[in-house]
Every structure is written in C-alpha cells, then in structure tokens.
PDB file of C-alpha atoms in Angstrom:
ATOM      1  CA  UNK A 152     -12.071  31.581 -90.736  1.00 76.00           C
ATOM      2  CA  UNK A 153     -12.510  35.810 -90.621  1.00 89.00           C
ATOM      3  CA  UNK A 154     -16.326  35.438 -89.546  1.00 92.00           C
ATOM      4  CA  UNK A 155     -17.996  38.825 -88.417  1.00 95.00           C
ATOM      5  CA  UNK A 156     -21.570  38.701 -86.700  1.00 96.00           C
ATOM      6  CA  UNK A 157     -23.561  41.590 -86.427  1.00 97.00           C
ATOM      7  CA  UNK A 158     -27.220  41.858 -84.995  1.00 97.00           C
ATOM      8  CA  UNK A 159     -29.416  42.312 -85.080  1.00 97.00           C
ATOM      9  CA  UNK A 160     -30.327  41.142 -88.728  1.00 96.00           C
ATOM     10  CA  UNK A 161     -32.930  44.096 -89.350  1.00 96.00           C
ATOM     11  CA  UNK A 162     -35.113  47.285 -87.139  1.00 97.00           C
ATOM     12  CA  UNK A 163     -37.853  49.429 -87.001  1.00 97.00           C
ATOM     13  CA  UNK A 164     -37.859  51.655 -84.469  1.00 96.00           C
ATOM     14  CA  UNK A 165     -40.115  54.663 -84.166  1.00 96.00           C
ATOM     15  CA  UNK A 166     -38.837  58.550 -84.716  1.00 97.00           C
ATOM     16  CA  UNK A 167     -37.151  59.403 -81.690  1.00 97.00           C
ATOM     17  CA  UNK A 168     -35.942  56.582 -79.742  1.00 97.00           C
ATOM     18  CA  UNK A 169     -32.187  54.439 -79.849  1.00 97.00           C
ATOM     19  CA  UNK A 170     -31.022  51.530 -81.823  1.00 97.00           C
ATOM     20  CA  UNK A 171     -28.140  49.539 -80.471  1.00 97.00           C
ATOM     21  CA  UNK A 172     -26.463  47.580 -83.218  1.00 98.00           C
ATOM     22  CA  UNK A 173     -23.649  45.080 -82.692  1.00 97.00           C
ATOM     23  CA  UNK A 174     -20.797  43.756 -84.540  1.00 97.00           C
ATOM     24  CA  UNK A 175     -19.009  40.730 -83.446  1.00 96.00           C
ATOM     25  CA  UNK A 176     -15.312  39.058 -84.583  1.00 95.00           C
ATOM     26  CA  UNK A 177     -15.996  35.070 -83.842  1.00 95.00           C
ATOM     27  CA  UNK A 178     -12.923  33.958 -84.677  1.00 93.00           C
ATOM     28  CA  UNK A 179      -9.964  36.420 -84.143  1.00 94.00           C
ATOM     29  CA  UNK A 180      -9.181  40.046 -82.729  1.00 93.00           C
ATOM     30  CA  UNK A 181      -9.871  43.087 -84.247  1.00 91.00           C
ATOM     31  CA  UNK A 182      -8.085  46.068 -82.620  1.00 88.00           C
ATOM     32  CA  UNK A 183      -9.242  47.842 -86.102  1.00 92.00           C
ATOM     33  CA  UNK A 184     -13.580  48.052 -86.352  1.00 94.00           C
ATOM     34  CA  UNK A 185     -15.026  50.053 -89.456  1.00 96.00           C
ATOM     35  CA  UNK A 186     -19.082  50.831 -89.575  1.00 97.00           C
ATOM     36  CA  UNK A 187     -20.679  51.978 -93.646  1.00 96.00           C
ATOM     37  CA  UNK A 188     -24.033  53.293 -94.425  1.00 95.00           C
ATOM     38  CA  UNK A 189     -25.194  51.674 -97.679  1.00 92.00           C
ATOM     39  CA  UNK A 190     -27.722  53.254-100.304  1.00 86.00           C
ATOM     40  CA  UNK A 191     -30.212  51.542-101.891  1.00 82.00           C
ATOM     41  CA  UNK A 192     -28.457  50.808-105.692  1.00 78.00           C
ATOM     42  CA  UNK A 193     -24.982  52.270-103.330  1.00 83.00           C
ATOM     43  CA  UNK A 194     -22.068  51.710-102.520  1.00 88.00           C
ATOM     44  CA  UNK A 195     -20.498  51.987 -99.236  1.00 90.00           C
ATOM     45  CA  UNK A 196     -20.191  54.973 -97.994  1.00 92.00           C
ATOM     46  CA  UNK A 197     -17.930  54.603 -94.575  1.00 94.00           C
ATOM     47  CA  UNK A 198     -19.593  55.862 -91.270  1.00 96.00           C
ATOM     48  CA  UNK A 199     -16.190  55.696 -89.315  1.00 95.00           C
ATOM     49  CA  UNK A 200     -13.317  53.844 -87.966  1.00 94.00           C
ATOM     50  CA  UNK A 201     -13.445  52.285 -84.439  1.00 91.00           C
ATOM     51  CA  UNK A 202      -9.992  51.547 -82.468  1.00 89.00           C
ATOM     52  CA  UNK A 203     -10.443  49.341 -79.324  1.00 87.00           C
ATOM     53  CA  UNK A 204      -9.540  50.581 -76.495  1.00 84.00           C
ATOM     54  CA  UNK A 205     -10.054  54.294 -78.050  1.00 86.00           C
ATOM     55  CA  UNK A 206     -12.128  56.869 -79.164  1.00 89.00           C
ATOM     56  CA  UNK A 207     -13.607  56.137 -82.697  1.00 92.00           C
ATOM     57  CA  UNK A 208     -12.614  58.647 -85.883  1.00 93.00           C
ATOM     58  CA  UNK A 209     -16.013  59.262 -87.473  1.00 95.00           C
ATOM     59  CA  UNK A 210     -15.646  60.297 -91.686  1.00 94.00           C
ATOM     60  CA  UNK A 211     -16.775  64.222 -92.910  1.00 94.00           C
ATOM     61  CA  UNK A 212     -20.534  64.732 -92.398  1.00 94.00           C
ATOM     62  CA  UNK A 213     -20.530  61.676 -90.061  1.00 95.00           C
ATOM     63  CA  UNK A 214     -22.075  63.329 -86.264  1.00 94.00           C
ATOM     64  CA  UNK A 215     -20.635  61.844 -83.758  1.00 93.00           C
ATOM     65  CA  UNK A 216     -23.466  62.478 -81.438  1.00 95.00           C
ATOM     66  CA  UNK A 217     -25.880  60.839 -83.590  1.00 96.00           C
ATOM     67  CA  UNK A 218     -24.241  58.104 -84.615  1.00 97.00           C
ATOM     68  CA  UNK A 219     -22.394  56.481 -81.138  1.00 96.00           C
ATOM     69  CA  UNK A 220     -19.583  54.409 -81.229  1.00 95.00           C
ATOM     70  CA  UNK A 221     -18.267  52.220 -78.672  1.00 92.00           C
ATOM     71  CA  UNK A 222     -15.692  49.522 -79.344  1.00 90.00           C
ATOM     72  CA  UNK A 223     -14.492  48.089 -75.771  1.00 84.00           C
ATOM     73  CA  UNK A 224     -13.052  45.071 -76.471  1.00 91.00           C
ATOM     74  CA  UNK A 225     -10.729  43.586 -79.018  1.00 92.00           C
ATOM     75  CA  UNK A 226     -13.867  41.158 -80.238  1.00 94.00           C
ATOM     76  CA  UNK A 227     -16.717  43.667 -80.492  1.00 95.00           C
ATOM     77  CA  UNK A 228     -17.766  46.957 -82.004  1.00 95.00           C
ATOM     78  CA  UNK A 229     -21.046  48.296 -81.601  1.00 96.00           C
ATOM     79  CA  UNK A 230     -22.821  51.432 -83.532  1.00 97.00           C
ATOM     80  CA  UNK A 231     -25.648  53.635 -81.844  1.00 97.00           C
ATOM     81  CA  UNK A 232     -28.390  55.908 -83.703  1.00 97.00           C
ATOM     82  CA  UNK A 233     -29.183  58.407 -81.311  1.00 97.00           C
ATOM     83  CA  UNK A 234     -32.358  60.052 -81.318  1.00 96.00           C
ATOM     84  CA  UNK A 235     -33.617  58.435 -85.116  1.00 96.00           C
ATOM     85  CA  UNK A 236     -35.352  59.607 -87.407  1.00 96.00           C
ATOM     86  CA  UNK A 237     -36.916  58.139 -90.738  1.00 96.00           C
ATOM     87  CA  UNK A 238     -33.830  59.231 -93.634  1.00 95.00           C
ATOM     88  CA  UNK A 239     -31.316  57.121 -90.770  1.00 96.00           C
ATOM     89  CA  UNK A 240     -32.738  54.532 -92.028  1.00 96.00           C
ATOM     90  CA  UNK A 241     -30.945  52.413 -94.091  1.00 95.00           C
ATOM     91  CA  UNK A 242     -29.135  49.133 -94.374  1.00 95.00           C
ATOM     92  CA  UNK A 243     -25.672  49.698 -92.472  1.00 96.00           C
ATOM     93  CA  UNK A 244     -22.449  47.364 -92.325  1.00 95.00           C
ATOM     94  CA  UNK A 245     -19.596  46.617 -89.802  1.00 96.00           C
ATOM     95  CA  UNK A 246     -15.949  45.380 -91.105  1.00 96.00           C
ATOM     96  CA  UNK A 247     -14.056  43.979 -88.876  1.00 95.00           C
ATOM     97  CA  UNK A 248     -10.148  43.849 -90.049  1.00 92.00           C
ATOM     98  CA  UNK A 249      -7.380  41.644 -88.874  1.00 90.00           C
ATOM     99  CA  UNK A 250      -3.684  40.743 -89.603  1.00 84.00           C
ATOM    100  CA  UNK A 251      -3.387  44.732 -90.061  1.00 77.00           C
ATOM    101  CA  UNK A 252      -4.539  44.866 -94.006  1.00 85.00           C
ATOM    102  CA  UNK A 253      -7.735  42.910 -94.807  1.00 91.00           C
ATOM    103  CA  UNK A 254     -11.133  43.979 -93.817  1.00 94.00           C
ATOM    104  CA  UNK A 255     -13.943  41.378 -93.019  1.00 95.00           C
ATOM    105  CA  UNK A 256     -17.568  42.578 -93.542  1.00 95.00           C
ATOM    106  CA  UNK A 257     -20.534  41.266 -91.387  1.00 95.00           C
ATOM    107  CA  UNK A 258     -24.725  40.147 -93.003  1.00 94.00           C
ATOM    108  CA  UNK A 259     -25.168  44.048 -92.272  1.00 94.00           C
ATOM    109  CA  UNK A 260     -28.314  45.123 -90.618  1.00 96.00           C
ATOM    110  CA  UNK A 261     -31.473  46.890 -92.000  1.00 95.00           C
ATOM    111  CA  UNK A 262     -33.072  49.952 -89.387  1.00 97.00           C
ATOM    112  CA  UNK A 263     -36.415  51.567 -90.409  1.00 97.00           C
ATOM    113  CA  UNK A 264     -37.431  53.719 -88.190  1.00 97.00           C
ATOM    114  CA  UNK A 265     -41.013  54.493 -88.863  1.00 96.00           C
TER     115      UNK A 265
ATOM    116  CA  UNK B  57      -6.755  60.662-102.213  1.00 83.00           C
ATOM    117  CA  UNK B  58      -7.092  57.408-103.926  1.00 90.00           C
ATOM    118  CA  UNK B  59     -10.098  55.895-105.890  1.00 93.00           C
ATOM    119  CA  UNK B  60     -11.605  53.559-107.818  1.00 96.00           C
ATOM    120  CA  UNK B  61     -13.536  53.420-111.591  1.00 96.00           C
ATOM    121  CA  UNK B  62     -15.519  50.000-112.565  1.00 96.00           C
ATOM    122  CA  UNK B  63     -16.974  51.267-115.462  1.00 96.00           C
ATOM    123  CA  UNK B  64     -19.816  48.746-116.049  1.00 96.00           C
ATOM    124  CA  UNK B  65     -22.598  48.893-114.486  1.00 95.00           C
ATOM    125  CA  UNK B  66     -24.163  45.493-115.385  1.00 97.00           C
ATOM    126  CA  UNK B  67     -22.474  42.461-116.945  1.00 98.00           C
ATOM    127  CA  UNK B  68     -24.677  39.820-118.433  1.00 98.00           C
ATOM    128  CA  UNK B  69     -22.495  37.026-118.997  1.00 98.00           C
ATOM    129  CA  UNK B  70     -23.965  33.158-120.518  1.00 98.00           C
ATOM    130  CA  UNK B  71     -23.812  29.874-118.389  1.00 98.00           C
ATOM    131  CA  UNK B  72     -20.428  28.629-118.835  1.00 97.00           C
ATOM    132  CA  UNK B  73     -18.816  31.485-120.252  1.00 98.00           C
ATOM    133  CA  UNK B  74     -15.995  33.504-119.473  1.00 98.00           C
ATOM    134  CA  UNK B  75     -16.406  36.882-117.352  1.00 97.00           C
ATOM    135  CA  UNK B  76     -14.201  39.455-116.315  1.00 98.00           C
ATOM    136  CA  UNK B  77     -15.371  42.117-114.543  1.00 98.00           C
ATOM    137  CA  UNK B  78     -13.284  44.875-115.222  1.00 98.00           C
ATOM    138  CA  UNK B  79     -11.657  47.585-112.394  1.00 98.00           C
ATOM    139  CA  UNK B  80      -9.459  50.347-111.990  1.00 98.00           C
ATOM    140  CA  UNK B  81      -7.696  51.735-109.172  1.00 97.00           C
ATOM    141  CA  UNK B  82      -6.043  55.172-108.067  1.00 95.00           C
ATOM    142  CA  UNK B  83      -3.750  55.757-104.741  1.00 92.00           C
ATOM    143  CA  UNK B  84      -0.386  57.559-103.803  1.00 89.00           C
ATOM    144  CA  UNK B  85       2.072  54.522-103.688  1.00 89.00           C
ATOM    145  CA  UNK B  86       1.893  50.671-103.560  1.00 90.00           C
ATOM    146  CA  UNK B  87      -2.023  49.328-104.006  1.00 93.00           C
ATOM    147  CA  UNK B  88      -3.661  47.127-101.641  1.00 94.00           C
ATOM    148  CA  UNK B  89      -6.357  45.886-103.657  1.00 96.00           C
ATOM    149  CA  UNK B  90      -9.306  43.176-102.831  1.00 97.00           C
ATOM    150  CA  UNK B  91     -12.614  42.338-104.573  1.00 98.00           C
ATOM    151  CA  UNK B  92     -15.980  41.552-102.870  1.00 97.00           C
ATOM    152  CA  UNK B  93     -18.532  40.360-103.453  1.00 96.00           C
ATOM    153  CA  UNK B  94     -22.174  41.059-102.345  1.00 94.00           C
ATOM    154  CA  UNK B  95     -25.646  38.758-102.743  1.00 92.00           C
ATOM    155  CA  UNK B  96     -28.865  41.390-102.021  1.00 88.00           C
ATOM    156  CA  UNK B  97     -29.413  42.798 -98.395  1.00 83.00           C
ATOM    157  CA  UNK B  98     -26.390  41.162 -97.031  1.00 86.00           C
ATOM    158  CA  UNK B  99     -23.175  41.433 -96.085  1.00 87.00           C
ATOM    159  CA  UNK B 100     -20.087  42.783 -98.558  1.00 92.00           C
ATOM    160  CA  UNK B 101     -17.803  38.458 -99.199  1.00 95.00           C
ATOM    161  CA  UNK B 102     -13.790  38.540 -99.065  1.00 95.00           C
ATOM    162  CA  UNK B 103     -12.764  36.855-102.432  1.00 96.00           C
ATOM    163  CA  UNK B 104      -9.212  38.179-103.076  1.00 97.00           C
ATOM    164  CA  UNK B 105      -6.878  40.224-102.133  1.00 95.00           C
ATOM    165  CA  UNK B 106      -3.478  41.805-103.858  1.00 96.00           C
ATOM    166  CA  UNK B 107      -0.944  42.720-101.319  1.00 93.00           C
ATOM    167  CA  UNK B 108       2.785  42.719-103.192  1.00 90.00           C
ATOM    168  CA  UNK B 109       3.993  38.658-105.624  1.00 90.00           C
ATOM    169  CA  UNK B 110       2.683  37.554-108.073  1.00 92.00           C
ATOM    170  CA  UNK B 111       0.131  39.971-110.687  1.00 95.00           C
ATOM    171  CA  UNK B 112      -2.118  36.851-111.195  1.00 96.00           C
ATOM    172  CA  UNK B 113      -3.924  36.454-107.868  1.00 97.00           C
ATOM    173  CA  UNK B 114      -6.536  33.103-106.808  1.00 96.00           C
ATOM    174  CA  UNK B 115      -8.618  32.985-104.736  1.00 95.00           C
ATOM    175  CA  UNK B 116     -12.431  32.168-103.378  1.00 92.00           C
ATOM    176  CA  UNK B 117     -15.193  29.771-105.596  1.00 93.00           C
ATOM    177  CA  UNK B 118     -13.105  29.715-108.242  1.00 96.00           C
ATOM    178  CA  UNK B 119     -12.195  33.619-108.993  1.00 97.00           C
ATOM    179  CA  UNK B 120      -8.801  34.877-109.980  1.00 98.00           C
ATOM    180  CA  UNK B 121      -7.933  38.263-110.978  1.00 98.00           C
ATOM    181  CA  UNK B 122      -4.939  39.630-112.656  1.00 96.00           C
ATOM    182  CA  UNK B 123      -2.399  43.436-111.358  1.00 97.00           C
ATOM    183  CA  UNK B 124      -1.569  44.767-113.644  1.00 97.00           C
ATOM    184  CA  UNK B 125       0.281  47.911-112.751  1.00 95.00           C
ATOM    185  CA  UNK B 126       1.379  50.249-115.511  1.00 95.00           C
ATOM    186  CA  UNK B 127      -2.749  50.592-116.998  1.00 97.00           C
ATOM    187  CA  UNK B 128      -3.716  51.107-113.289  1.00 97.00           C
ATOM    188  CA  UNK B 129      -6.210  47.708-113.706  1.00 98.00           C
ATOM    189  CA  UNK B 130      -6.446  45.104-110.873  1.00 98.00           C
ATOM    190  CA  UNK B 131     -10.587  43.207-113.569  1.00 98.00           C
ATOM    191  CA  UNK B 132     -12.056  40.310-112.129  1.00 98.00           C
ATOM    192  CA  UNK B 133     -11.992  36.855-114.183  1.00 98.00           C
ATOM    193  CA  UNK B 134     -13.049  33.712-113.827  1.00 98.00           C
ATOM    194  CA  UNK B 135     -13.255  31.264-116.683  1.00 97.00           C
ATOM    195  CA  UNK B 136     -16.741  29.571-116.033  1.00 97.00           C
ATOM    196  CA  UNK B 137     -19.168  31.071-114.939  1.00 98.00           C
ATOM    197  CA  UNK B 138     -21.813  30.336-112.795  1.00 97.00           C
ATOM    198  CA  UNK B 139     -26.352  31.114-112.446  1.00 97.00           C
ATOM    199  CA  UNK B 140     -24.510  31.679-108.979  1.00 95.00           C
ATOM    200  CA  UNK B 141     -22.066  33.733-109.561  1.00 97.00           C
ATOM    201  CA  UNK B 142     -24.422  36.004-110.052  1.00 97.00           C
ATOM    202  CA  UNK B 143     -24.590  39.176-107.310  1.00 96.00           C
ATOM    203  CA  UNK B 144     -23.061  42.651-106.941  1.00 96.00           C
ATOM    204  CA  UNK B 145     -19.115  42.808-106.873  1.00 97.00           C
ATOM    205  CA  UNK B 146     -16.968  45.777-105.702  1.00 97.00           C
ATOM    206  CA  UNK B 147     -13.312  46.286-106.268  1.00 97.00           C
ATOM    207  CA  UNK B 148     -10.945  48.313-103.024  1.00 96.00           C
ATOM    208  CA  UNK B 149      -8.719  49.963-102.389  1.00 95.00           C
ATOM    209  CA  UNK B 150      -5.817  51.418-100.183  1.00 92.00           C
ATOM    210  CA  UNK B 151      -3.429  52.532 -99.118  1.00 86.00           C
ATOM    211  CA  UNK B 152      -0.422  49.541 -99.250  1.00 80.00           C
ATOM    212  CA  UNK B 153       1.582  50.582 -95.035  1.00 78.00           C
ATOM    213  CA  UNK B 154       1.765  48.173 -92.930  1.00 72.00           C
ATOM    214  CA  UNK B 155      -0.022  48.005 -90.468  1.00 69.00           C
ATOM    215  CA  UNK B 156      -3.800  48.662 -89.873  1.00 69.00           C
ATOM    216  CA  UNK B 157      -6.750  50.601 -89.828  1.00 70.00           C
ATOM    217  CA  UNK B 158      -6.485  51.925 -93.086  1.00 85.00           C
ATOM    218  CA  UNK B 159      -9.612  53.744 -95.451  1.00 90.00           C
ATOM    219  CA  UNK B 160     -10.734  51.265 -97.863  1.00 93.00           C
ATOM    220  CA  UNK B 161     -12.071  53.233-100.932  1.00 93.00           C
ATOM    221  CA  UNK B 162     -14.433  51.403-102.760  1.00 94.00           C
ATOM    222  CA  UNK B 163     -16.000  51.833-106.771  1.00 95.00           C
ATOM    223  CA  UNK B 164     -19.244  51.999-107.450  1.00 93.00           C
ATOM    224  CA  UNK B 165     -20.103  48.112-108.077  1.00 95.00           C
ATOM    225  CA  UNK B 166     -21.115  45.597-111.542  1.00 97.00           C
ATOM    226  CA  UNK B 167     -23.342  43.708-111.296  1.00 96.00           C
ATOM    227  CA  UNK B 168     -23.228  40.558-112.654  1.00 97.00           C
ATOM    228  CA  UNK B 169     -26.134  38.426-113.954  1.00 97.00           C
ATOM    229  CA  UNK B 170     -25.498  35.327-115.744  1.00 97.00           C
ATOM    230  CA  UNK B 171     -27.624  33.429-117.448  1.00 96.00           C
ATOM    231  CA  UNK B 172     -28.481  29.963-118.536  1.00 93.00           C
TER     232      UNK B 172
END
C-alpha cells in the first residue's frame, strides 16, 4: 500500500512553454501533498505544501505565479511550471501524506527546458 | 527550526558485513523521524519511522534504526549488507505533533556502497 504515481516521468520542452506534472495517490486519500525539487547530488528542497480544496502554501523564495499548484481532489495534485526556462530544469518529486504522519513519494519527474 | 545532519557523504561496506548510516537531528519537542532510500533517477522510498514507543524500529528490507533521545540520533542499521542496498539514504525529521501537513526536513543524504 501507499503508492504514489507521477506523470510524466520525464518531459522536454521549449523555453517559454508551460508544463503540467500530475501527482496521484493510488491507494489512499491524501489531504496534504508536498512538492519538492532536487538538484543533482543534493537533498530535497520543499517548494510548497498542497492542501485539498485550498490554496497551496509556498516556501520562501518559490514564485507562486511560476509554480502553480492545484489540489483538486484527495488523490490528485498538479504542479504547472509556467513559462519554463532552462534554470527550471530539475527533478521534481511529489509526496502524499498518509495517516497525518508519513509522506510517501512519487517516482519523480525529470524536466528539461531547452 | 528543525535540522538533520548526516555526517558521512558516503559509506562503503563489504557484502555480508553490518552497516550503519548515521543521523542526528534537532527539533523542538518530540521528534518524528524517518529514513528513506533513493535509487538513481527515482523518488524516495519509505524505509521506516519512529513516532513513539520502542526505541528500536524495524523497517523494510531488514533495516532497523535506533532512536536515542539523549544523543538526538537515529542511526540506520542492517546486520548483513547486500549489494542491492547500494543507494542514497536520507534521514528526515518533523515535529512530533498530531495532525498532518507538517514539513519534513531532510539531511543531505548518505551514499551507501556495498561491494562484493
């Protein structure tokens, strides 16, 4: 149990386009989901906390207008990178919280912006 | 503020030998502690957690961790390492309060390499 999926697993896009990443909890409901960014050989950086039915809470320094988060249901959160630029290229990982204490992570999405 | 320290960037161990990956933490109040493993180009996989109760926590794939409140440590251990255990290991902490939505703080990760 506690399976989280992400789609797509990788995406290549042109600079200036928008990209949507989906995060789904497959066998449990998650009131709270989290979005992280990971740079090569580094730890995870929390970008935002996503709560079902309400606005996401962004970490300091994360542009909310650039990284749009929608948590429309208890099993789906989406991250849209708007007007992507090469510096947005990264590995994006989501997690879903089960039982109010444990986060379960998706497999990640590799974004490359040309 | 909460923080996690993983003092070793890399740990090398021979297959069949015991392994330890170190973690110390800082958090206000009681901690919730977690270990995750990451394989290349993959997300994090949950191994085990300490919430309350026995200080020795058993998790997936034969891993265990010992919570030591006085030393503020939560070291990951396995009695007999396998080559397939080679991966990046993250320790994480959050405040031990009821309710969801509490942020995890991760350590910088320890690369475990198990050799034949």
